[in-house]
C-alpha cells in the first residue's frame, strides 16, 4: 500500500515512515510536508529513495494535496503546528494547519474514497486531577494548540458521520526520542545540560505527563491504520507517568550535572497540570493485532 504521510518530515512522522517501511517490505510512502522550522529533510535521511518520495507543500492547499494523493490508498496525518507556547503567541497558524488543513485532507480522502487516520493528542482532554482519560472523556482543551487539535478531531468525526469517510483518530501521549525539535522539554534539557546552560522548568515542575517512546507510538499508529475501525478513537499511552521535574532530574543525572542548573520559570496559561490515560487502550491495540 502507498500511504500519504502528511507531516512525515517531523519528529513522529519520520519515525512512522521508518516503521512503515521496516514493517511492510512492499510499502511505499509519499511524504507531504511544508518543511516548517520543525520539519527537516534530514529526518528522512538514509531511507530508500525508491520507497519514499518527499513532496514539499501545505496540507491546507487543495491544489497541492490533490496531486500529492494520486496513487495513495490512505492518509496518515501528522502535519500540525505542535508547540503549546507558540500557540499562545501566534494561534492563527495552528488553526490554519490543525483545523483547516485537516479539513482539506478529509475532503481529499472523501473524493478518493480512502482511509484518513488523524494523529492527535491526549491534550484535547485537558487537565485531570484524579483517575485517567478514556476515549470517551469529554474534550476540554486548555491551549490554542489543543483546541486546534480538538477542532481537527471533531472535523474527522463529522466527515465520518456526514460523508461516511473511512476516518479514525489516534490520540497519543507525550512522545520522546530522536529527531524531536529542541523546543520540547526532553531535547531542550539534554542540549542545555550538555552545554552547562540552565534547564527551564515551568512552575514547580510537578505537571505529570505520560511519556511514550516514539517508535512505540509509530508502531501503535500503524496498527490502527491497518486494523482500526472507522469512526473510532484510540488512545495510545505508556506506563511511564512522571512529573516534569523528575524527567529533568534524570537528565541531569545522566549528563553528570547537578541540580543547580534547574531554573524555575513562571508557568504560562494553557499548560495542563496533569494528564493520564487509561492503559485499556493498549489492550485494544493488542486485540486489534490478533
Ligand atoms: N510530540 C508529541 O509528544 C505528540 C504527542 C501526541 C500527538 N502529537 C501529534 O503528532 C503529530 C506530529 O507531532 P510532532 O511532534 O512530530 O510534530 P513536529 O512539530 O515535530 O512535526 C510537524 C510536522 O508537520 C509539518 N507541517 C506543519 N504544518 C504543515 C502544513 N501546513 N502542511 C504540511 N506540513 C506541515 C512540519 O514541517 C513538521 O514536519 C502532530 O499532529 C501532533 O499534534 C504529538
mmCIF file of C-alpha atoms and ligand atoms in Angstrom:
data_model
loop_
_atom_site.group_PDB
_atom_site.id
_atom_site.type_symbol
_atom_site.label_atom_id
_atom_site.label_comp_id
_atom_site.label_asym_id
_atom_site.label_seq_id
_atom_site.Cartn_x
_atom_site.Cartn_y
_atom_site.Cartn_z
ATOM 1 C CA UNK A 1 0.000 0.000 0.000
ATOM 2 C CA UNK A 2 1.207 3.515 -0.813
ATOM 3 C CA UNK A 3 0.439 5.863 2.089
ATOM 4 C CA UNK A 4 0.444 9.666 2.072
ATOM 5 C CA UNK A 5 2.187 10.666 5.289
ATOM 6 C CA UNK A 6 1.367 14.324 5.921
ATOM 7 C CA UNK A 7 3.962 15.907 8.206
ATOM 8 C CA UNK A 8 6.287 12.949 7.645
ATOM 9 C CA UNK A 9 9.437 15.091 7.905
ATOM 10 C CA UNK A 10 8.676 15.970 11.540
ATOM 11 C CA UNK A 11 9.532 14.122 14.731
ATOM 12 C CA UNK A 12 6.844 11.416 14.996
ATOM 13 C CA UNK A 13 6.045 11.429 11.267
ATOM 14 C CA UNK A 14 9.619 10.496 10.319
ATOM 15 C CA UNK A 15 9.669 7.732 12.959
ATOM 16 C CA UNK A 16 6.418 6.480 11.460
ATOM 17 C CA UNK A 17 7.856 6.464 7.906
ATOM 18 C CA UNK A 18 10.800 4.379 9.161
ATOM 19 C CA UNK A 19 8.495 1.999 10.968
ATOM 20 C CA UNK A 20 6.161 1.627 8.000
ATOM 21 C CA UNK A 21 8.995 0.758 5.608
ATOM 22 C CA UNK A 22 10.561 -1.714 8.028
ATOM 23 C CA UNK A 23 7.288 -3.416 8.974
ATOM 24 C CA UNK A 24 5.921 -3.787 5.422
ATOM 25 C CA UNK A 25 8.561 -4.783 2.861
ATOM 26 C CA UNK A 26 6.270 -3.834 -0.051
ATOM 27 C CA UNK A 27 5.141 -0.498 1.384
ATOM 28 C CA UNK A 28 5.896 2.844 -0.210
ATOM 29 C CA UNK A 29 5.356 6.260 1.287
ATOM 30 C CA UNK A 30 4.797 9.723 -0.091
ATOM 31 C CA UNK A 31 5.580 12.414 2.474
ATOM 32 C CA UNK A 32 3.733 15.723 2.116
ATOM 33 C CA UNK A 33 5.401 18.300 4.328
ATOM 34 C CA UNK A 34 5.589 22.090 4.393
ATOM 35 C CA UNK A 35 9.048 21.854 5.979
ATOM 36 C CA UNK A 36 8.358 24.423 8.669
ATOM 37 C CA UNK A 37 11.023 25.036 11.337
ATOM 38 C CA UNK A 38 10.031 21.622 12.796
ATOM 39 C CA UNK A 39 10.203 19.611 9.578
ATOM 40 C CA UNK A 40 13.577 18.653 8.148
ATOM 41 C CA UNK A 41 14.607 16.746 5.026
ATOM 42 C CA UNK A 42 17.458 15.254 7.124
ATOM 43 C CA UNK A 43 14.848 13.480 9.251
ATOM 44 C CA UNK A 44 14.293 11.166 6.274
ATOM 45 C CA UNK A 45 17.984 10.688 5.547
ATOM 46 C CA UNK A 46 19.138 7.160 4.740
ATOM 47 C CA UNK A 47 15.744 5.901 3.571
ATOM 48 C CA UNK A 48 15.372 4.102 0.254
ATOM 49 C CA UNK A 49 14.512 6.765 -2.387
ATOM 50 C CA UNK A 50 12.701 4.064 -4.361
ATOM 51 C CA UNK A 51 10.239 3.726 -1.485
ATOM 52 C CA UNK A 52 10.000 7.256 -0.072
ATOM 53 C CA UNK A 53 9.094 10.365 -2.016
ATOM 54 C CA UNK A 54 9.039 13.829 -0.456
ATOM 55 C CA UNK A 55 6.598 16.435 -1.746
ATOM 56 C CA UNK A 56 7.108 19.859 -0.223
ATOM 57 C CA UNK A 57 3.752 21.556 0.294
ATOM 58 C CA UNK A 58 0.974 22.713 2.576
ATOM 59 C CA UNK A 59 -1.855 20.390 3.647
ATOM 60 C CA UNK A 60 -4.143 23.434 3.678
ATOM 61 C CA UNK A 61 -3.684 23.917 -0.081
ATOM 62 C CA UNK A 62 -6.115 21.845 -2.147
ATOM 63 C CA UNK A 63 -4.029 22.352 -5.287
ATOM 64 C CA UNK A 64 -1.092 20.700 -3.559
ATOM 65 C CA UNK A 65 -2.995 17.941 -1.796
ATOM 66 C CA UNK A 66 -4.886 16.590 -4.811
ATOM 67 C CA UNK A 67 -1.885 15.638 -6.949
ATOM 68 C CA UNK A 68 0.082 14.537 -3.880
ATOM 69 C CA UNK A 69 -2.627 11.999 -3.104
ATOM 70 C CA UNK A 70 -2.603 10.376 -6.525
ATOM 71 C CA UNK A 71 -1.885 6.657 -6.256
ATOM 72 C CA UNK A 72 -2.167 6.658 -2.446
ATOM 73 C CA UNK A 73 -4.501 4.315 -0.613
ATOM 74 C CA UNK A 74 -4.560 6.033 2.784
ATOM 75 C CA UNK A 75 -3.629 9.276 4.521
ATOM 76 C CA UNK A 76 -1.896 9.418 7.887
ATOM 77 C CA UNK A 77 -1.931 12.991 9.099
ATOM 78 C CA UNK A 78 0.878 14.113 11.396
ATOM 79 C CA UNK A 79 1.097 17.619 9.906
ATOM 80 C CA UNK A 80 0.444 20.213 12.568
ATOM 81 C CA UNK A 81 1.773 23.171 14.442
ATOM 82 C CA UNK A 82 2.626 21.460 17.705
ATOM 83 C CA UNK A 83 4.212 23.718 20.308
ATOM 84 C CA UNK A 84 1.885 24.941 23.084
ATOM 85 C CA UNK A 85 3.980 28.048 23.845
ATOM 86 C CA UNK A 86 3.957 29.158 20.197
ATOM 87 C CA UNK A 87 0.176 28.666 20.074
ATOM 88 C CA UNK A 88 -0.189 31.252 22.805
ATOM 89 C CA UNK A 89 1.706 33.916 20.840
ATOM 90 C CA UNK A 90 0.583 33.023 17.283
ATOM 91 C CA UNK A 91 -2.558 30.859 17.308
ATOM 92 C CA UNK A 92 -3.595 31.650 13.712
ATOM 93 C CA UNK A 93 -1.099 29.202 12.163
ATOM 94 C CA UNK A 94 -2.402 26.463 14.470
ATOM 95 C CA UNK A 95 -5.988 26.950 13.380
ATOM 96 C CA UNK A 96 -4.940 27.155 9.724
ATOM 97 C CA UNK A 97 -2.960 23.893 9.724
ATOM 98 C CA UNK A 98 -4.522 21.819 12.502
ATOM 99 C CA UNK A 99 -8.167 22.594 11.688
ATOM 100 C CA UNK A 100 -8.356 23.898 8.104
ATOM 101 C CA UNK A 101 -5.542 21.656 6.845
ATOM 102 C CA UNK A 102 -7.264 18.623 8.368
ATOM 103 C CA UNK A 103 -10.470 19.635 6.592
ATOM 104 C CA UNK A 104 -8.614 19.822 3.228
ATOM 105 C CA UNK A 105 -7.161 16.327 3.755
ATOM 106 C CA UNK A 106 -10.577 14.949 4.746
ATOM 107 C CA UNK A 107 -12.132 16.383 1.581
ATOM 108 C CA UNK A 108 -9.372 14.734 -0.454
ATOM 109 C CA UNK A 109 -9.877 11.411 1.352
ATOM 110 C CA UNK A 110 -13.598 11.664 0.678
ATOM 111 C CA UNK A 111 -13.031 12.350 -3.050
ATOM 112 C CA UNK A 112 -10.586 9.470 -3.342
ATOM 113 C CA UNK A 113 -12.639 7.081 -1.169
ATOM 114 C CA UNK A 114 -9.658 6.234 1.051
ATOM 115 C CA UNK A 115 -8.870 5.970 4.790
ATOM 116 C CA UNK A 116 -7.853 9.059 6.778
ATOM 117 C CA UNK A 117 -6.018 8.425 10.046
ATOM 118 C CA UNK A 118 -5.716 11.557 12.156
ATOM 119 C CA UNK A 119 -2.819 11.699 14.620
ATOM 120 C CA UNK A 120 -3.960 13.648 17.643
ATOM 121 C CA UNK A 121 -3.005 14.229 21.240
ATOM 122 C CA UNK A 122 -4.204 13.448 24.766
ATOM 123 C CA UNK A 123 -4.043 17.213 25.329
ATOM 124 C CA UNK A 124 -7.518 17.520 23.761
ATOM 125 C CA UNK A 125 -8.857 16.112 27.059
ATOM 126 C CA UNK A 126 -7.313 18.942 29.113
ATOM 127 C CA UNK A 127 -6.100 18.520 32.695
ATOM 128 C CA UNK A 128 -7.110 15.818 35.125
ATOM 129 C CA UNK A 129 -6.955 15.730 38.933
ATOM 130 C CA UNK A 130 -7.887 12.105 39.685
ATOM 131 C CA UNK A 131 -8.142 8.988 37.533
ATOM 132 C CA UNK A 132 -7.364 8.758 33.809
ATOM 133 C CA UNK A 133 -8.811 9.778 30.489
ATOM 134 C CA UNK A 134 -10.541 7.300 28.231
ATOM 135 C CA UNK A 135 -11.516 7.610 24.574
ATOM 136 C CA UNK A 136 -14.969 8.830 25.628
ATOM 137 C CA UNK A 137 -13.772 11.544 28.020
ATOM 138 C CA UNK A 138 -15.103 14.999 27.108
ATOM 139 C CA UNK A 139 -12.823 17.282 25.122
ATOM 140 C CA UNK A 140 -11.688 20.201 27.287
ATOM 141 C CA UNK A 141 -8.608 21.716 25.633
ATOM 142 C CA UNK A 142 -6.537 24.212 27.641
ATOM 143 C CA UNK A 143 -4.429 25.926 24.944
ATOM 144 C CA UNK A 144 -4.915 27.186 21.378
ATOM 145 C CA UNK A 145 -2.761 24.187 20.324
ATOM 146 C CA UNK A 146 -5.001 21.588 21.955
ATOM 147 C CA UNK A 147 -8.142 23.486 20.888
ATOM 148 C CA UNK A 148 -6.922 23.378 17.267
ATOM 149 C CA UNK A 149 -6.203 19.654 17.548
ATOM 150 C CA UNK A 150 -9.661 19.121 19.088
ATOM 151 C CA UNK A 151 -11.146 21.078 16.163
ATOM 152 C CA UNK A 152 -9.368 18.750 13.722
ATOM 153 C CA UNK A 153 -10.642 15.707 15.641
ATOM 154 C CA UNK A 154 -14.215 16.987 15.573
ATOM 155 C CA UNK A 155 -13.932 17.525 11.815
ATOM 156 C CA UNK A 156 -12.763 13.911 11.444
ATOM 157 C CA UNK A 157 -15.845 12.751 13.368
ATOM 158 C CA UNK A 158 -18.082 14.978 11.268
ATOM 159 C CA UNK A 159 -16.690 13.595 7.987
ATOM 160 C CA UNK A 160 -17.236 10.091 9.285
ATOM 161 C CA UNK A 161 -20.834 10.833 10.329
ATOM 162 C CA UNK A 162 -21.840 13.073 7.425
ATOM 163 C CA UNK A 163 -19.983 11.596 4.472
ATOM 164 C CA UNK A 164 -19.156 8.095 5.708
ATOM 165 C CA UNK A 165 -15.434 8.752 5.223
ATOM 166 C CA UNK A 166 -13.271 5.888 6.497
ATOM 167 C CA UNK A 167 -11.778 8.153 9.158
ATOM 168 C CA UNK A 168 -10.382 7.408 12.613
ATOM 169 C CA UNK A 169 -8.205 9.017 15.276
ATOM 170 C CA UNK A 170 -5.178 8.097 17.391
ATOM 171 C CA UNK A 171 -4.605 10.237 20.492
ATOM 172 C CA UNK A 172 -1.088 9.760 21.776
ATOM 173 C CA UNK A 173 0.540 10.953 24.989
ATOM 174 C CA UNK A 174 3.896 12.803 25.168
ATOM 175 C CA UNK A 175 6.377 11.257 22.752
ATOM 176 C CA UNK A 176 10.136 11.297 23.202
ATOM 177 C CA UNK A 177 13.011 10.031 21.080
ATOM 178 C CA UNK A 178 15.359 11.040 18.262
ATOM 179 C CA UNK A 179 14.725 13.946 15.848
ATOM 180 C CA UNK A 180 12.432 15.939 18.140
ATOM 181 C CA UNK A 181 12.808 19.685 17.667
ATOM 182 C CA UNK A 182 14.678 21.043 20.702
ATOM 183 C CA UNK A 183 11.920 23.354 21.899
ATOM 184 C CA UNK A 184 10.246 20.415 23.672
ATOM 185 C CA UNK A 185 11.187 19.511 27.245
ATOM 186 C CA UNK A 186 13.439 16.470 26.823
ATOM 187 C CA UNK A 187 15.669 17.507 23.863
ATOM 188 C CA UNK A 188 15.883 21.082 25.175
ATOM 189 C CA UNK A 189 17.017 19.921 28.613
ATOM 190 C CA UNK A 190 19.514 17.414 27.185
ATOM 191 C CA UNK A 191 21.153 20.064 24.990
ATOM 192 C CA UNK A 192 21.187 22.651 27.786
ATOM 193 C CA UNK A 193 22.615 20.170 30.285
ATOM 194 C CA UNK A 194 25.388 19.140 27.875
ATOM 195 C CA UNK A 195 26.227 22.818 27.289
ATOM 196 C CA UNK A 196 26.076 23.624 31.023
ATOM 197 C CA UNK A 197 23.174 26.055 30.454
ATOM 198 C CA UNK A 198 20.137 26.449 32.753
ATOM 199 C CA UNK A 199 17.263 23.988 32.358
ATOM 200 C CA UNK A 200 13.969 25.907 32.396
ATOM 201 C CA UNK A 201 11.215 24.237 34.436
ATOM 202 C CA UNK A 202 7.694 25.660 34.377
ATOM 203 C CA UNK A 203 6.376 26.453 37.876
ATOM 204 C CA UNK A 204 7.089 23.742 40.435
ATOM 205 C CA UNK A 205 7.636 21.147 37.668
ATOM 206 C CA UNK A 206 5.020 18.861 39.214
ATOM 207 C CA UNK A 207 2.973 18.656 35.984
ATOM 208 C CA UNK A 208 2.609 14.944 35.292
ATOM 209 C CA UNK A 209 2.962 13.606 31.741
ATOM 210 C CA UNK A 210 2.652 10.136 30.248
ATOM 211 C CA UNK A 211 5.892 9.515 28.291
ATOM 212 C CA UNK A 212 5.858 7.326 25.208
ATOM 213 C CA UNK A 213 8.897 6.195 23.172
ATOM 214 C CA UNK A 214 8.356 7.469 19.634
ATOM 215 C CA UNK A 215 8.916 4.067 17.953
ATOM 216 C CA UNK A 216 6.177 2.558 20.159
ATOM 217 C CA UNK A 217 3.939 5.380 19.075
ATOM 218 C CA UNK A 218 4.758 4.737 15.399
ATOM 219 C CA UNK A 219 4.016 1.048 15.831
ATOM 220 C CA UNK A 220 0.659 1.762 17.517
ATOM 221 C CA UNK A 221 -0.316 4.227 14.782
ATOM 222 C CA UNK A 222 0.487 1.650 12.108
ATOM 223 C CA UNK A 223 -1.563 -0.993 13.911
ATOM 224 C CA UNK A 224 -4.533 1.363 13.976
ATOM 225 C CA UNK A 225 -4.038 2.196 10.292
ATOM 226 C CA UNK A 226 -4.079 -1.488 9.388
ATOM 227 C CA UNK A 227 -6.713 -2.821 11.786
ATOM 228 C CA UNK A 228 -8.595 0.100 13.385
ATOM 229 C CA UNK A 229 -12.317 0.550 12.913
ATOM 230 C CA UNK A 230 -13.634 3.624 11.117
ATOM 231 C CA UNK A 231 -15.139 6.219 13.443
ATOM 232 C CA UNK A 232 -13.149 5.006 16.459
ATOM 233 C CA UNK A 233 -10.722 6.875 18.679
ATOM 234 C CA UNK A 234 -7.663 5.009 20.015
ATOM 235 C CA UNK A 235 -5.743 6.423 22.975
ATOM 236 C CA UNK A 236 -2.079 5.446 22.968
ATOM 237 C CA UNK A 237 -0.044 5.809 26.139
ATOM 238 C CA UNK A 238 2.674 4.035 28.056
ATOM 239 C CA UNK A 239 3.377 3.036 31.657
ATOM 240 C CA UNK A 240 5.777 5.931 32.310
ATOM 241 C CA UNK A 241 3.968 8.726 34.097
ATOM 242 C CA UNK A 242 6.387 11.235 35.553
ATOM 243 C CA UNK A 243 6.325 14.839 36.771
ATOM 244 C CA UNK A 244 8.419 17.112 34.556
ATOM 245 C CA UNK A 245 10.827 17.881 37.407
ATOM 246 C CA UNK A 246 11.600 14.172 37.701
ATOM 247 C CA UNK A 247 12.392 13.971 33.974
ATOM 248 C CA UNK A 248 14.718 16.965 34.349
ATOM 249 C CA UNK A 249 16.464 15.427 37.376
ATOM 250 C CA UNK A 250 17.097 12.213 35.424
ATOM 251 C CA UNK A 251 18.592 14.171 32.530
ATOM 252 C CA UNK A 252 20.910 15.980 34.959
ATOM 253 C CA UNK A 253 21.954 12.686 36.494
ATOM 254 C CA UNK A 254 22.627 11.067 33.094
ATOM 255 C CA UNK A 255 24.631 14.052 31.870
ATOM 256 C CA UNK A 256 26.630 14.328 35.100
ATOM 257 C CA UNK A 257 25.253 17.767 36.032
ATOM 258 C CA UNK A 258 23.846 18.918 39.356
ATOM 259 C CA UNK A 259 20.515 20.480 40.233
ATOM 260 C CA UNK A 260 21.914 23.998 40.409
ATOM 261 C CA UNK A 261 21.213 24.146 36.642
ATOM 262 C CA UNK A 262 17.437 23.946 37.281
ATOM 263 C CA UNK A 263 15.800 27.318 36.686
ATOM 264 C CA UNK A 264 12.137 27.600 37.719
ATOM 265 C CA UNK A 265 10.287 29.938 35.361
ATOM 266 C CA UNK A 266 6.688 31.167 35.568
ATOM 267 C CA UNK A 267 4.232 28.595 34.222
ATOM 268 C CA UNK A 268 2.189 30.007 31.370
ATOM 269 C CA UNK A 269 -1.520 29.824 30.771
ATOM 270 C CA UNK A 270 -2.672 26.892 28.705
ATOM 271 C CA UNK A 271 -0.333 24.300 30.232
ATOM 272 C CA UNK A 272 -2.180 21.247 31.509
ATOM 273 C CA UNK A 273 -1.453 20.351 35.094
ATOM 274 C CA UNK A 274 -1.778 16.585 34.817
ATOM 275 C CA UNK A 275 -2.636 14.176 32.049
ATOM 276 C CA UNK A 276 -3.049 10.443 32.330
ATOM 277 C CA UNK A 277 -4.529 7.859 30.050
ATOM 278 C CA UNK A 278 -6.054 4.574 30.936
ATOM 279 C CA UNK A 279 -3.992 1.709 29.608
ATOM 280 C CA UNK A 280 -7.107 -0.119 28.473
ATOM 281 C CA UNK A 281 -6.201 1.382 25.092
ATOM 282 C CA UNK A 282 -3.070 -0.785 24.988
ATOM 283 C CA UNK A 283 -5.310 -3.822 25.361
ATOM 284 C CA UNK A 284 -7.408 -2.594 22.446
ATOM 285 C CA UNK A 285 -4.286 -2.384 20.277
ATOM 286 C CA UNK A 286 -3.256 -5.942 21.093
ATOM 287 C CA UNK A 287 -6.715 -7.282 20.343
ATOM 288 C CA UNK A 288 -6.729 -5.392 17.037
ATOM 289 C CA UNK A 289 -3.494 -7.094 16.057
ATOM 290 C CA UNK A 290 -4.980 -10.564 16.526
HETATM 291 N N1 LIG B 1 5.185 15.286 20.041
HETATM 292 C C1 LIG B 1 4.288 14.757 20.840
HETATM 293 O O1 LIG B 1 4.580 14.436 22.004
HETATM 294 C C2 LIG B 1 2.885 14.481 20.359
HETATM 295 C C3 LIG B 1 2.018 13.782 21.201
HETATM 296 C C4 LIG B 1 0.738 13.473 20.726
HETATM 297 C C5 LIG B 1 0.342 13.861 19.478
HETATM 298 N N2 LIG B 1 1.204 14.576 18.686
HETATM 299 C C6 LIG B 1 0.720 14.928 17.355
HETATM 300 O O2 LIG B 1 1.504 14.196 16.436
HETATM 301 C C7 LIG B 1 1.708 14.955 15.248
HETATM 302 C C8 LIG B 1 3.196 15.077 14.954
HETATM 303 O O3 LIG B 1 3.811 15.705 16.079
HETATM 304 P P1 LIG B 1 5.381 16.006 16.085
HETATM 305 O O4 LIG B 1 5.796 16.131 17.490
HETATM 306 O O5 LIG B 1 6.065 15.058 15.176
HETATM 307 O O6 LIG B 1 5.380 17.454 15.430
HETATM 308 P P2 LIG B 1 6.566 18.255 14.713
HETATM 309 O O7 LIG B 1 6.307 19.674 15.058
HETATM 310 O O8 LIG B 1 7.884 17.646 15.006
HETATM 311 O O9 LIG B 1 6.285 17.998 13.156
HETATM 312 C C9 LIG B 1 5.197 18.543 12.488
HETATM 313 C C10 LIG B 1 5.452 18.344 11.009
HETATM 314 O O10 LIG B 1 4.337 18.901 10.286
HETATM 315 C C11 LIG B 1 4.849 19.719 9.228
HETATM 316 N N3 LIG B 1 3.841 20.746 8.938
HETATM 317 C C12 LIG B 1 3.441 21.766 9.737
HETATM 318 N N4 LIG B 1 2.485 22.487 9.117
HETATM 319 C C13 LIG B 1 2.271 21.898 7.909
HETATM 320 C C14 LIG B 1 1.397 22.168 6.833
HETATM 321 N N5 LIG B 1 0.547 23.212 6.855
HETATM 322 N N6 LIG B 1 1.435 21.352 5.744
HETATM 323 C C15 LIG B 1 2.299 20.302 5.691
HETATM 324 N N7 LIG B 1 3.154 20.014 6.691
HETATM 325 C C16 LIG B 1 3.141 20.792 7.784
HETATM 326 C C17 LIG B 1 6.146 20.282 9.771
HETATM 327 O O11 LIG B 1 7.004 20.746 8.718
HETATM 328 C C18 LIG B 1 6.716 19.084 10.502
HETATM 329 O O12 LIG B 1 7.426 18.232 9.626
HETATM 330 C C19 LIG B 1 1.013 16.295 15.481
HETATM 331 O O13 LIG B 1 -0.243 16.255 14.870
HETATM 332 C C20 LIG B 1 0.884 16.385 16.979
HETATM 333 O O14 LIG B 1 -0.247 17.140 17.346
HETATM 334 C C21 LIG B 1 2.459 14.892 19.096
#
